[in-house]
Short mmCIF file of C-alpha atoms and ligand atoms in Angstrom, two decimals:
data_model
loop_
_atom_site.label_atom_id
_atom_site.label_comp_id
_atom_site.label_asym_id
_atom_site.label_seq_id
_atom_site.Cartn_x
_atom_site.Cartn_y
_atom_site.Cartn_z
CA MET A 398 -0.27 -0.31 -2.37
CA LEU A 399 2.70 -2.58 -0.73
CA ASP A 400 2.24 -3.22 2.82
CA LEU A 401 5.80 -3.05 4.03
CA ARG A 402 4.79 -3.79 7.79
CA LYS A 403 4.31 -7.43 6.90
CA THR A 404 7.75 -9.76 6.41
CA PRO A 405 8.20 -10.31 2.94
CA PRO A 406 8.67 -13.87 1.60
CA HIS A 407 11.50 -12.85 -0.17
CA PRO A 408 14.05 -9.21 -0.62
CA LEU A 409 12.06 -6.73 -2.08
CA VAL A 410 13.43 -4.42 -5.10
CA ALA A 411 13.84 -0.86 -4.49
CA ALA A 412 14.16 0.61 -8.14
CA SER A 413 16.32 4.17 -7.51
CA ILE A 414 15.47 6.27 -10.45
CA LEU A 415 18.55 8.23 -10.20
CA SER A 416 20.03 5.86 -13.20
CA ALA A 417 17.00 5.98 -14.89
CA ASP A 418 16.38 7.88 -18.05
CA PHE A 419 14.87 11.52 -16.76
CA GLY A 420 13.84 12.25 -20.09
CA ARG A 421 11.48 9.53 -20.14
CA MET A 422 10.98 8.64 -16.09
CA VAL A 423 7.65 7.28 -16.01
CA GLU A 424 8.03 4.89 -18.68
CA GLU A 425 11.50 3.77 -16.92
CA CYS A 426 9.38 3.47 -13.57
CA LYS A 427 6.84 1.38 -15.43
CA ASP A 428 9.09 -0.82 -17.10
CA VAL A 429 10.49 -1.34 -13.88
CA LEU A 430 7.63 -2.25 -11.57
CA GLY A 431 6.32 -4.46 -14.65
CA ARG A 432 9.08 -6.38 -14.30
CA GLY A 433 8.45 -6.90 -10.52
CA ALA A 434 10.03 -4.17 -8.79
CA ASP A 435 8.27 -3.63 -5.84
CA LEU A 436 9.13 -0.11 -4.54
CA LEU A 437 10.33 2.92 -6.47
CA HIS A 438 13.18 4.80 -4.60
CA LEU A 439 13.72 8.32 -5.06
CA ASP A 440 17.47 10.33 -3.54
CA VAL A 441 16.88 13.55 -2.54
CA MET A 442 19.94 15.39 -2.61
CA ASP A 443 20.44 19.06 -1.34
CA GLY A 444 24.01 20.37 -2.16
CA HIS A 445 24.95 20.47 1.56
CA PHE A 446 24.57 16.85 3.23
CA VAL A 447 26.05 15.63 0.11
CA PRO A 448 27.33 17.98 -2.79
CA ASN A 449 25.29 16.74 -5.50
CA LEU A 450 21.42 18.16 -6.46
CA THR A 451 19.14 15.30 -7.88
CA MET A 452 15.52 16.09 -7.33
CA GLY A 453 12.69 17.16 -5.27
CA GLN A 454 8.75 17.45 -3.90
CA ASP A 455 7.74 17.80 -8.04
CA MET A 456 9.48 14.52 -8.94
CA CYS A 457 7.55 12.55 -6.35
CA ARG A 458 4.42 14.62 -7.29
CA ALA A 459 4.78 13.89 -11.03
CA LEU A 460 5.26 9.91 -10.23
CA ARG A 461 2.64 9.77 -7.97
CA LYS A 462 -0.04 11.30 -10.44
CA HIS A 463 1.14 8.85 -12.98
CA LEU A 464 1.74 5.92 -10.96
CA PRO A 465 -0.96 6.03 -8.19
CA GLY A 466 -0.21 2.59 -6.64
CA ALA A 467 3.43 2.80 -6.71
CA TYR A 468 5.00 2.72 -3.15
CA LEU A 469 7.18 5.65 -3.44
CA ASP A 470 10.30 5.62 -0.62
CA VAL A 471 11.92 8.84 -0.64
CA HIS A 472 15.76 9.08 0.84
CA LEU A 473 16.54 12.62 1.96
CA MET A 474 20.70 13.15 1.42
CA VAL A 475 19.81 16.84 3.32
CA GLU A 476 21.09 18.80 5.78
CA ARG A 477 17.33 19.76 7.28
CA PRO A 478 14.96 16.73 6.73
CA GLY A 479 11.96 18.61 9.15
CA ASP A 480 12.04 21.32 6.44
CA TYR A 481 10.67 19.06 3.91
CA VAL A 482 7.94 17.04 5.66
CA ASP A 483 5.06 18.42 4.56
CA MET A 484 5.92 18.99 1.07
CA PHE A 485 6.68 15.16 0.13
CA ALA A 486 3.21 14.39 1.87
CA ALA A 487 1.58 16.40 -0.23
CA ALA A 488 3.28 14.92 -3.11
CA GLY A 489 2.14 11.75 -2.36
CA ALA A 490 5.55 10.18 -0.50
CA SER A 491 4.76 6.74 0.75
CA HIS A 492 7.81 6.53 2.95
CA PHE A 493 10.19 9.25 4.30
CA CYS A 494 13.64 8.43 4.94
CA PHE A 495 16.46 11.12 6.70
CA HIS A 496 19.75 10.36 8.19
CA VAL A 497 21.37 9.87 11.20
CA GLU A 498 23.74 12.17 10.86
CA VAL A 499 21.91 15.56 11.27
CA CYS A 500 20.21 14.45 14.28
CA LYS A 501 20.87 14.73 18.24
CA PRO A 502 23.41 13.65 20.09
CA LEU A 503 25.53 12.92 16.70
CA LEU A 504 25.14 16.09 15.73
CA LYS A 505 25.56 19.13 18.39
CA GLY A 506 22.56 21.17 17.94
CA GLY A 507 21.25 18.73 15.20
CA ILE A 508 17.47 17.64 14.89
CA ASP A 509 15.39 15.42 17.29
CA ALA A 510 14.70 12.73 15.61
CA GLY A 511 11.53 11.26 17.89
CA GLU A 512 10.36 14.39 17.17
CA LEU A 513 10.55 14.35 13.11
CA VAL A 514 9.68 10.68 13.46
CA ARG A 515 6.25 11.40 15.29
CA ARG A 516 5.30 14.56 12.30
CA ILE A 517 5.87 12.00 9.35
CA HIS A 518 3.59 9.51 10.79
CA ASP A 519 1.17 12.54 11.70
CA LYS A 520 1.38 13.30 7.88
CA GLY A 521 0.38 9.58 6.96
CA MET A 522 4.22 8.33 5.90
CA ALA A 523 5.90 5.44 7.12
CA ALA A 524 9.56 6.78 8.71
CA GLY A 525 12.86 5.37 8.21
CA LEU A 526 16.25 6.17 9.28
CA ALA A 527 19.42 5.87 7.18
CA ILE A 528 23.34 5.22 8.36
CA ASN A 529 26.32 6.47 6.13
CA PRO A 530 29.25 4.27 5.93
CA PRO A 531 31.53 5.78 8.00
CA THR A 532 29.15 6.27 10.87
CA PRO A 533 30.28 4.42 14.18
CA GLY A 534 28.17 2.37 15.83
CA PRO A 535 28.27 1.11 19.71
CA GLY A 536 31.63 -0.63 21.01
CA SER A 537 33.90 1.71 17.38
CA GLY A 538 36.10 2.26 21.18
CA ASN A 539 35.06 6.17 21.80
CA GLY A 540 32.71 4.77 24.87
CA ASP A 541 29.55 6.20 23.19
CA GLN A 542 26.45 4.45 20.99
CA GLY A 543 26.96 6.12 17.52
CA PHE A 544 24.34 5.71 15.57
CA MET A 545 22.44 3.55 18.02
CA ALA A 546 21.64 6.79 20.28
CA VAL A 547 19.41 8.13 17.82
CA ILE A 548 18.19 4.25 16.72
CA GLU A 549 17.66 2.90 19.67
CA PRO A 550 14.95 5.02 21.54
CA LEU A 551 12.91 5.19 18.05
CA LEU A 552 13.09 1.08 17.59
CA GLY A 553 9.19 0.97 18.46
CA GLU A 554 8.05 3.39 15.98
CA LEU A 555 10.39 3.48 12.88
CA ASP A 556 9.19 1.31 9.68
CA MET A 557 12.87 1.16 7.99
CA VAL A 558 16.22 1.70 8.86
CA LEU A 559 18.34 1.80 5.92
CA VAL A 560 22.14 0.99 5.92
CA MET A 561 23.99 2.71 3.06
CA SER A 562 26.84 0.81 1.56
CA VAL A 563 28.66 3.47 -0.23
CA ASN A 564 29.13 6.64 0.89
CA PRO A 565 25.87 8.77 -0.68
CA GLY A 566 25.77 10.99 -3.57
CA ARG A 567 25.56 9.29 -6.59
CA SER A 568 24.83 5.69 -8.37
CA GLY A 569 27.30 3.58 -9.81
CA GLN A 570 29.99 3.38 -6.28
CA ALA A 571 31.45 0.08 -5.42
CA PHE A 572 29.74 -1.63 -2.45
CA ILE A 573 31.43 -1.48 0.77
CA PRO A 574 31.07 -4.88 2.85
CA GLU A 575 31.77 -3.74 6.01
CA VAL A 576 28.68 -1.75 6.85
CA LEU A 577 27.19 -5.25 6.91
CA GLU A 578 28.15 -5.52 10.60
CA LYS A 579 25.59 -2.36 11.47
CA ALA A 580 22.95 -4.68 9.43
CA ARG A 581 23.90 -7.89 11.45
CA LEU A 582 23.94 -6.01 14.58
CA LEU A 583 20.36 -4.15 13.56
CA LYS A 584 18.98 -6.86 12.56
CA PRO A 585 17.49 -8.84 15.72
CA LEU A 586 16.45 -5.71 17.18
CA LEU A 587 14.01 -4.39 14.92
CA ARG A 588 10.82 -5.48 14.83
CA PRO A 589 9.10 -7.63 12.67
CA THR A 590 7.27 -4.77 10.94
CA THR A 591 10.51 -2.92 10.48
CA ARG A 592 12.04 -3.41 7.13
CA LEU A 593 15.79 -3.55 6.76
CA GLU A 594 17.41 -1.90 3.67
CA ILE A 595 20.48 -1.30 1.90
CA ASP A 596 21.45 1.18 -0.25
CA GLY A 597 24.67 1.30 -2.91
CA GLY A 598 26.63 -0.65 -5.20
CA ILE A 599 23.62 -3.66 -4.99
CA ASN A 600 23.62 -6.28 -7.30
CA ALA A 601 23.11 -10.15 -7.98
CA GLN A 602 26.50 -10.59 -6.23
CA THR A 603 26.52 -8.32 -3.34
CA ALA A 604 22.57 -8.64 -2.36
CA ARG A 605 23.50 -12.37 -1.17
CA PRO A 606 25.88 -11.40 1.96
CA ALA A 607 23.35 -8.29 2.18
CA ALA A 608 20.07 -10.67 2.03
CA ALA A 609 22.44 -13.32 4.85
CA ALA A 610 22.79 -10.18 7.19
CA GLY A 611 19.28 -9.76 7.54
CA VAL A 612 18.55 -7.24 5.19
CA ASP A 613 14.72 -7.30 3.34
CA VAL A 614 14.74 -4.34 1.18
CA MET A 615 17.46 -4.00 -1.55
CA VAL A 616 17.90 -0.59 -3.84
CA THR A 617 19.20 -0.68 -6.68
CA ALA A 618 20.14 2.16 -9.46
CA SER A 619 23.01 1.26 -11.90
CA ALA A 620 22.91 -2.64 -11.87
CA LEU A 621 18.96 -2.37 -12.56
CA PHE A 622 18.70 0.31 -15.02
CA GLY A 623 21.79 -0.31 -17.13
CA ALA A 624 21.43 -3.72 -17.33
CA ALA A 625 20.46 -5.30 -20.46
CA ASP A 626 17.85 -7.86 -18.85
CA ARG A 627 16.36 -5.89 -15.97
CA SER A 628 14.00 -8.63 -15.41
CA ALA A 629 16.93 -11.22 -14.63
CA VAL A 630 18.13 -8.57 -12.02
CA ILE A 631 15.05 -8.34 -10.27
CA LYS A 632 14.67 -12.16 -10.27
CA ALA A 633 17.92 -12.67 -9.01
CA LEU A 634 17.40 -9.98 -6.25
CA HIS A 635 14.28 -11.48 -5.04
CA GLY A 636 16.03 -14.96 -4.94
CA SER A 637 18.94 -13.35 -3.01
CA ALA A 638 18.27 -14.76 0.46
CA LYS A 639 18.01 -18.70 -0.96
CA ALA A 640 20.78 -20.70 -0.28
CA GLY A 641 23.35 -22.57 -2.94
C1 DX5 B 631 23.25 6.92 -3.47
C2 DX5 B 631 21.93 7.00 -3.37
C3 DX5 B 631 22.05 5.72 -4.30
C4 DX5 B 631 22.29 5.01 -5.73
C5 DX5 B 631 22.78 3.66 -5.47
O1 DX5 B 631 24.13 7.88 -2.57
O2 DX5 B 631 21.30 6.97 -2.00
O3 DX5 B 631 20.24 5.19 -4.08
O4 DX5 B 631 21.15 5.76 -6.38
O5 DX5 B 631 22.84 3.57 -6.67
P1 DX5 B 631 23.77 2.04 -7.19
O6 DX5 B 631 22.64 0.76 -7.14
O7 DX5 B 631 23.91 2.68 -8.47
O8 DX5 B 631 24.88 2.12 -6.14
ZN1 ZN B 632 19.49 6.04 -1.75
#
């Protein structure tokens, strides 16, 4: 199994199965892993945090059963991530990533992110926090810390920070370049063992500025599963940090 605590020699590719053929899911996953994808990215949506419904812990369990060595990167776009920690741990998830927008102090009465990170770790999973494009950071004029109020106290504990480069909800949207400002801000603050992931609109072109901003895990759904040559896409993303 991939060790995400090690700084990778090149940006890693997380294949988001939302754009795979759901009727042939295991074959699709074997195909992209065989071509060099490093992680499988599972987008869980609850119909509340975002309007869409996608997949749940049973998909995770099925992939773990058929792909015992795969790194299963679970991205929860849900209002109550704490309700699903035990389920995804039992279903074999490797990484459990939830959103800062459902946490205190960004959300009044929201969840305690530190407490949830510790529960995730106690269950043997890596823990990550995701940030939506419109969520402000420090210095955005309102005098507060924005997403940093959630992330900063946890910098010593997080295994991954995920910068969303589309508004979450579906695959196939255009990359929002302004979010790279968040990546540039976060990168120097992260431990060498904490990965910086980007998700949304990533392809051979958009991966380059993302890599330059310090991103080391590239999520891709439509650009990978929709490509005529999937190997070429993976190769381009692996090479996205190279100059030229
Ligand atoms: C969006 C999801 C993404 C999505 C990416 O809400 O979190 O993981 O599948 O899709 P593309 O790569 O097509 O933008
Ligand atoms: Zn995602």
